[in-house]
XYZ file of C-alpha atoms in Angstrom:
449
model
C 91.306 101.269 4.891
C 89.758 98.066 6.344
C 89.912 99.615 9.839
C 88.244 102.761 8.582
C 85.385 100.808 6.919
C 84.865 98.703 10.051
C 84.668 101.830 12.224
C 82.180 103.397 9.806
C 79.936 100.318 9.972
C 79.943 100.414 13.785
C 78.932 104.082 13.779
C 76.115 103.449 11.292
C 74.848 100.472 13.308
C 74.892 102.506 16.536
C 72.966 105.321 14.855
C 70.381 102.860 13.554
C 69.706 101.411 17.016
C 69.636 104.859 18.545
C 66.949 105.912 16.076
C 64.900 102.807 16.846
C 65.201 103.517 20.543
C 63.855 107.017 19.982
C 60.815 105.651 18.174
C 60.113 103.242 21.038
C 59.382 106.242 23.229
C 56.382 107.140 21.051
C 53.062 106.233 22.695
C 49.481 106.073 21.503
C 46.420 107.682 23.063
C 43.095 106.681 21.487
C 45.187 104.996 18.715
C 46.782 108.368 17.821
C 50.618 108.441 17.961
C 51.986 111.074 20.335
C 55.334 111.672 21.943
C 55.829 110.753 25.590
C 55.870 114.432 26.551
C 52.403 114.769 24.937
C 51.122 111.846 27.045
C 52.376 113.542 30.175
C 50.608 116.717 29.138
C 47.313 114.916 28.553
C 47.561 113.155 31.910
C 48.040 116.513 33.534
C 44.953 117.841 31.757
C 42.918 114.827 32.843
C 44.081 115.288 36.413
C 43.125 118.950 36.266
C 39.634 118.037 35.035
C 39.280 115.533 37.903
C 40.315 118.147 40.408
C 37.435 120.331 39.214
C 34.836 117.810 40.457
C 33.379 119.063 43.749
C 32.574 116.447 46.405
C 29.762 117.324 48.827
C 29.453 115.343 52.059
C 25.873 114.884 53.262
C 25.615 113.649 56.877
C 22.332 112.365 58.306
C 20.828 110.477 61.211
C 17.462 109.821 59.537
C 17.381 106.078 58.951
C 13.972 106.219 57.269
C 15.203 108.395 54.408
C 18.569 106.833 53.543
C 17.435 104.826 50.518
C 15.188 107.563 49.182
C 17.883 110.201 49.601
C 20.351 107.978 47.756
C 17.924 107.911 44.806
C 17.652 111.698 44.792
C 21.413 112.045 45.161
C 22.027 109.658 42.244
C 19.698 111.684 40.033
C 21.394 114.912 41.074
C 24.874 113.535 40.409
C 23.851 112.423 36.911
C 22.467 115.860 36.095
C 25.412 117.729 37.623
C 28.650 116.116 36.355
C 30.800 118.645 38.160
C 29.368 117.810 41.602
C 29.307 114.507 43.493
C 27.143 114.305 46.611
C 27.947 111.461 49.011
C 25.625 110.452 51.850
C 26.806 109.196 55.239
C 24.312 107.792 57.755
C 25.081 107.268 61.431
C 22.534 105.889 63.883
C 24.064 107.905 66.735
C 24.400 110.999 64.564
C 23.984 113.552 67.354
C 27.121 112.227 69.036
C 29.076 111.444 65.870
C 28.721 115.052 64.735
C 30.727 116.122 67.809
C 33.669 114.074 66.571
C 33.312 115.458 63.069
C 33.301 119.064 64.239
C 36.399 118.332 66.319
C 38.224 116.852 63.311
C 38.747 117.710 59.677
C 35.919 115.384 58.589
C 33.256 118.079 58.665
C 30.277 117.494 56.352
C 29.045 120.149 53.936
C 25.369 119.468 54.674
C 23.904 117.878 57.798
C 20.513 117.087 59.298
C 22.019 117.388 62.797
C 21.658 120.863 64.295
C 22.256 121.861 67.932
C 21.999 125.242 69.607
C 25.568 125.106 70.905
C 26.877 124.720 67.371
C 24.691 127.578 66.174
C 26.199 129.738 68.919
C 29.690 128.667 67.838
C 29.031 129.674 64.246
C 29.184 126.128 62.872
C 26.409 126.699 60.327
C 25.842 129.144 57.476
C 23.154 131.801 57.777
C 20.422 130.753 55.323
C 18.065 133.633 56.122
C 18.272 135.224 52.678
C 17.701 132.127 50.575
C 14.765 132.091 48.158
C 13.349 128.898 49.695
C 11.580 130.758 52.516
C 9.030 132.354 50.171
C 7.710 128.857 49.462
C 7.660 127.595 53.068
C 4.811 127.710 55.583
C 5.346 130.699 57.944
C 4.902 128.482 61.039
C 7.745 126.212 59.882
C 9.955 129.223 59.206
C 9.290 130.370 62.791
C 10.311 126.949 64.105
C 13.541 127.153 62.099
C 14.352 130.615 63.477
C 17.082 130.886 66.092
C 15.673 132.547 69.222
C 18.927 134.332 70.008
C 19.768 135.837 66.617
C 16.453 135.788 64.783
C 18.187 134.118 61.826
C 17.605 130.797 60.081
C 20.515 128.355 60.081
C 18.457 125.350 58.995
C 15.630 124.832 56.547
C 12.955 122.163 56.967
C 11.274 120.505 54.022
C 8.519 118.788 55.981
C 6.277 118.861 59.008
C 5.926 115.972 61.377
C 3.853 114.822 64.297
C 4.696 112.332 67.019
C 2.427 110.654 69.517
C 1.000 107.212 70.155
C 0.007 104.921 67.297
C -2.667 102.481 68.416
C -4.528 99.534 66.935
C -8.110 100.746 66.400
C -9.528 97.228 66.141
C -8.188 96.296 69.576
C -9.366 99.558 71.124
C -12.844 99.194 69.583
C -13.169 95.548 70.616
C -12.315 96.352 74.237
C -14.271 99.616 74.347
C -11.165 101.724 74.943
C -11.203 105.461 74.236
C -8.196 107.733 73.900
C -6.954 108.483 77.426
C -6.414 112.014 78.713
C -4.263 111.146 81.735
C -1.487 108.616 82.192
C -3.482 106.911 84.970
C -6.337 106.279 82.523
C -3.847 105.136 79.913
C -2.309 102.577 82.287
C -5.782 101.224 83.027
C -6.371 100.785 79.298
C -3.030 99.012 78.862
C -3.841 96.718 81.789
C -7.150 95.825 80.133
C -5.313 94.884 76.927
C -2.799 92.801 78.896
C -5.584 90.880 80.618
C -7.856 90.407 77.595
C -5.176 89.743 74.979
C -2.159 88.041 76.564
C -0.527 87.525 73.161
C -0.487 91.274 72.453
C 2.056 93.659 73.956
C 0.151 96.627 75.431
C 2.902 99.228 74.815
C 5.905 98.127 72.777
C 9.135 100.103 73.219
C 12.294 99.929 71.071
C 14.666 100.353 74.007
C 17.842 99.243 72.266
C 17.697 102.277 69.976
C 18.302 104.969 72.560
C 16.890 107.780 70.414
C 13.387 106.316 70.740
C 13.635 106.651 74.530
C 15.187 110.096 74.237
C 12.043 111.105 72.368
C 9.951 110.081 75.367
C 11.795 112.660 77.454
C 11.477 115.295 74.709
C 7.751 114.798 74.273
C 6.542 113.722 77.711
C 8.909 115.221 80.291
C 9.983 118.327 78.378
C 6.388 118.530 77.159
C 5.359 119.572 80.672
C 7.701 122.581 80.461
C 6.791 123.443 76.872
C 3.071 123.589 77.479
C 3.436 125.389 80.820
C 5.472 128.308 79.453
C 4.708 128.282 75.740
C 7.029 128.046 72.737
C 9.207 131.128 73.165
C 9.500 131.220 76.967
C 10.224 127.501 77.227
C 12.987 127.839 74.615
C 14.485 130.708 76.600
C 14.262 128.658 79.800
C 16.130 125.739 78.197
C 18.779 128.045 76.755
C 19.326 129.848 80.073
C 19.025 126.665 82.145
C 16.422 128.510 84.236
C 15.932 126.054 87.074
C 13.005 128.027 88.490
C 11.063 127.032 85.360
C 12.703 123.771 84.328
C 12.611 122.055 87.747
C 14.511 119.122 86.288
C 15.665 117.704 89.625
C 12.626 118.686 91.683
C 10.280 116.271 93.433
C 7.048 116.217 91.450
C 8.828 117.974 88.574
C 8.758 116.833 84.939
C 11.640 114.338 85.224
C 10.386 112.848 88.482
C 6.893 112.461 87.006
C 8.267 110.924 83.820
C 10.426 108.418 85.702
C 7.408 107.454 87.815
C 5.330 106.372 84.814
C 8.223 104.381 83.326
C 8.824 102.551 86.612
C 5.090 101.934 87.033
C 4.689 100.530 83.520
C 7.724 98.310 84.014
C 6.523 96.950 87.359
C 3.022 96.284 86.008
C 4.540 94.543 82.970
C 2.756 96.796 80.496
C 5.826 96.975 78.229
C 7.434 94.268 76.122
C 9.776 91.865 77.948
C 12.601 92.756 75.562
C 12.283 96.490 76.288
C 16.078 96.932 76.455
C 16.990 94.814 73.422
C 14.126 95.501 70.988
C 14.976 97.681 68.002
C 13.026 100.282 66.058
C 12.500 97.702 63.284
C 11.121 95.238 65.838
C 8.731 97.899 67.090
C 7.428 98.772 63.632
C 7.018 95.104 62.680
C 5.192 94.177 65.890
C 2.703 96.992 65.436
C 2.221 96.299 61.722
C 1.488 92.634 62.461
C -1.021 93.422 65.225
C 1.204 92.014 67.964
C 1.588 95.399 69.703
C -1.430 97.485 70.639
C 0.396 100.801 71.065
C 3.780 102.253 70.080
C 5.360 105.659 70.614
C 6.499 107.057 67.261
C 6.169 109.835 64.716
C 4.933 110.106 61.145
C 8.361 108.935 60.007
C 7.357 105.398 61.091
C 4.180 105.313 59.027
C 5.803 104.290 55.747
C 7.609 101.408 57.448
C 4.391 100.174 59.039
C 2.528 100.206 55.737
C 5.425 98.597 53.875
C 5.231 95.646 56.237
C 1.437 95.462 56.206
C -0.515 97.647 53.739
C -3.799 96.316 55.159
C -3.013 98.136 58.411
C -3.824 101.475 56.774
C -7.473 101.423 57.850
C -6.644 100.268 61.351
C -4.149 102.850 62.598
C -5.211 105.242 65.322
C -3.138 108.208 66.464
C -3.394 110.057 69.755
C -1.453 112.549 71.918
C 0.683 111.482 74.875
C -1.579 111.465 77.958
C -0.727 114.004 80.659
C 1.856 112.735 83.169
C 1.065 115.408 85.787
C -2.238 116.587 87.230
C -1.699 120.176 86.118
C -1.051 119.534 82.430
C -2.841 118.387 79.277
C -2.009 115.705 76.698
C 0.735 116.755 74.286
C 1.569 116.005 70.675
C 4.647 116.872 68.684
C 3.860 119.199 65.805
C 7.137 120.420 64.436
C 9.532 120.881 61.572
C 10.953 117.731 60.042
C 13.793 116.882 57.662
C 15.800 120.015 58.402
C 19.084 120.729 56.631
C 22.011 122.980 57.512
C 25.154 123.890 55.595
C 28.275 124.000 57.728
C 30.320 127.188 57.793
C 33.459 125.066 57.323
C 32.228 123.821 53.946
C 34.632 124.676 51.140
C 31.786 124.435 48.637
C 28.753 126.274 50.067
C 27.385 127.263 46.656
C 27.439 123.671 45.428
C 25.794 122.594 48.700
C 23.030 125.142 48.084
C 22.731 123.850 44.533
C 21.982 120.376 45.888
C 19.373 121.755 48.306
C 17.831 123.692 45.392
C 17.501 120.371 43.589
C 16.132 118.576 46.661
C 13.545 121.331 47.111
C 12.138 121.016 43.597
C 8.402 120.430 43.864
C 8.554 117.014 42.200
C 11.307 115.824 44.544
C 9.518 117.113 47.634
C 6.296 115.414 46.534
C 8.170 112.138 46.116
C 9.905 112.629 49.467
C 6.699 113.480 51.366
C 4.742 110.592 49.924
C 7.587 108.195 50.646
C 8.063 109.127 54.315
C 4.321 109.800 54.838
C 4.933 113.299 56.157
C 3.228 116.595 55.175
C 5.373 118.936 53.097
C 6.327 122.332 54.522
C 6.442 123.916 51.050
C 3.234 125.656 50.016
C 3.586 124.778 46.320
C 3.742 121.014 46.897
C 0.570 118.915 46.935
C 1.468 115.486 48.269
C -0.798 112.582 49.174
C 1.344 111.804 52.186
C -0.699 109.269 54.096
C -3.934 107.493 54.971
C -4.312 108.857 58.517
C -4.702 112.581 57.863
C -8.013 112.675 59.745
C -6.580 110.913 62.802
C -3.601 113.273 62.807
C -5.806 116.348 62.578
C -7.936 115.069 65.465
C -4.831 114.443 67.561
C -3.562 117.954 66.843
C -6.908 119.299 68.065
C -6.966 117.131 71.191
C -3.443 117.816 72.467
C -1.176 120.751 73.200
C 1.139 121.139 70.191
C 4.833 121.188 71.125
C 8.128 121.221 69.224
C 11.452 119.407 69.445
C 13.901 120.217 72.249
C 16.432 121.872 69.956
C 17.709 124.090 72.772
C 19.185 121.259 74.821
C 22.954 121.460 75.403
C 24.724 119.599 72.608
C 26.858 117.727 75.134
C 23.697 115.965 76.286
C 21.982 114.616 73.193
C 18.707 112.773 72.807
C 20.700 109.549 72.553
C 22.407 110.355 75.872
C 19.035 111.000 77.506
C 17.723 107.740 76.043
C 20.597 105.825 77.596
C 19.576 107.204 80.982
C 16.065 105.835 80.369
C 17.658 102.463 79.640
C 19.383 102.696 83.030
C 16.098 103.682 84.666
C 14.267 100.687 83.226
C 17.145 98.388 84.216
C 16.733 99.454 87.856
C 19.859 101.578 88.241
C 17.856 104.275 90.059
C 16.090 103.208 93.243
C 13.351 105.835 92.908
C 12.046 108.282 90.327
C 13.502 111.258 92.208
C 16.955 109.665 91.997
C 16.613 109.595 88.229
C 15.471 113.233 88.188
C 18.463 114.369 90.231
C 20.868 112.368 88.066
C 19.314 113.838 84.923
C 19.708 117.380 86.242
C 23.338 116.705 87.172
C 24.192 115.499 83.656
C 22.193 118.335 82.085
C 23.935 120.983 84.198
C 27.357 119.567 83.415
C 26.647 119.648 79.684
C 25.163 123.142 79.894
C 28.143 124.508 81.845
C 30.559 122.981 79.338
C 28.822 124.723 76.455
C 28.454 128.161 78.090
């Protein structure tokens, strides 16, 4: 009997501890008791909700708009809890995009568009989107692919690029806007002699894209104004050497290299040509330490941020002609263009973000921030203090566009690096530079065709 009672007590004790152990498995969520299997179920539900959030990668090379775009993105993300847009900026975006397209890190939206990638089907056809009814017809034409007649990118703004100059210095020295590069050099020499503390023409040579723009606007500008918008685009796309004459003596590249070498030898540029940055360039002009810089409307906001009093003192003129047979040129083109990649897993959400970006109030804010006219007809933006100077420049120069038809294997940054080499003395003569440029161009064109 004693053994039986002892055994019964052991069994009861074991059962008691087993029951306590079972209760220890109970958990609480928001102070509400639930079994462990209920916790697992709720975790699964939370994970499922997280998986429903769509992440949109936005890739850009526009340094001037990074902060502003982050503000717009933050507002969008707050209003659209199911979508998270993330911006990535790369200074050398035209080359970085090559790596992205060759990997799995392909953005959903990008500001980098090249003809080769259009031909390869890398971008979505945006031709049927409702945005175009609100956009200036001329900008729609600029966004139209010559080969297919479709639109793979949409531009929110218009931009101009030329030469910013200090009106006070020009007026003091009796300098008028030059029509030819020879006249322009004479004006720069006068500034150098009369104002030794002022850089006649300040270049941001460390940032290769600024030098690549010189080729786009000055050298390619010869071709663009000679053959017009459509025929010059076709010539670039077909690599029509009879029209391009890239490696020819007296051709656009030879003439361009000649003026760079001449300006260097006459010390009309800043001594730190190869190490000065875009920020240095903007600051020097804003502070009155540079008489002239080569830039576009995208630089205007930076200039005025550094020196608001400069607003009344900014002149704007076309690039003087670098050959005897041509006229001054000025960039008048689409700006802030966006494309959605065909590899995007979330094209509708990407379009939803562009819909938000293209709201009139956002475009007004964007245009007034970057000091660039809006391409949308229903947006009235007070974009800048030099509208009159810009309109005069557009009237006084042949209007040209960007060189979007260049082979993607030879970007504007690549071209700019060749200008760095030219300034550093790597090419003995201007024709050597022209021939080297044609060789690199042809190699890139052959690789993409």
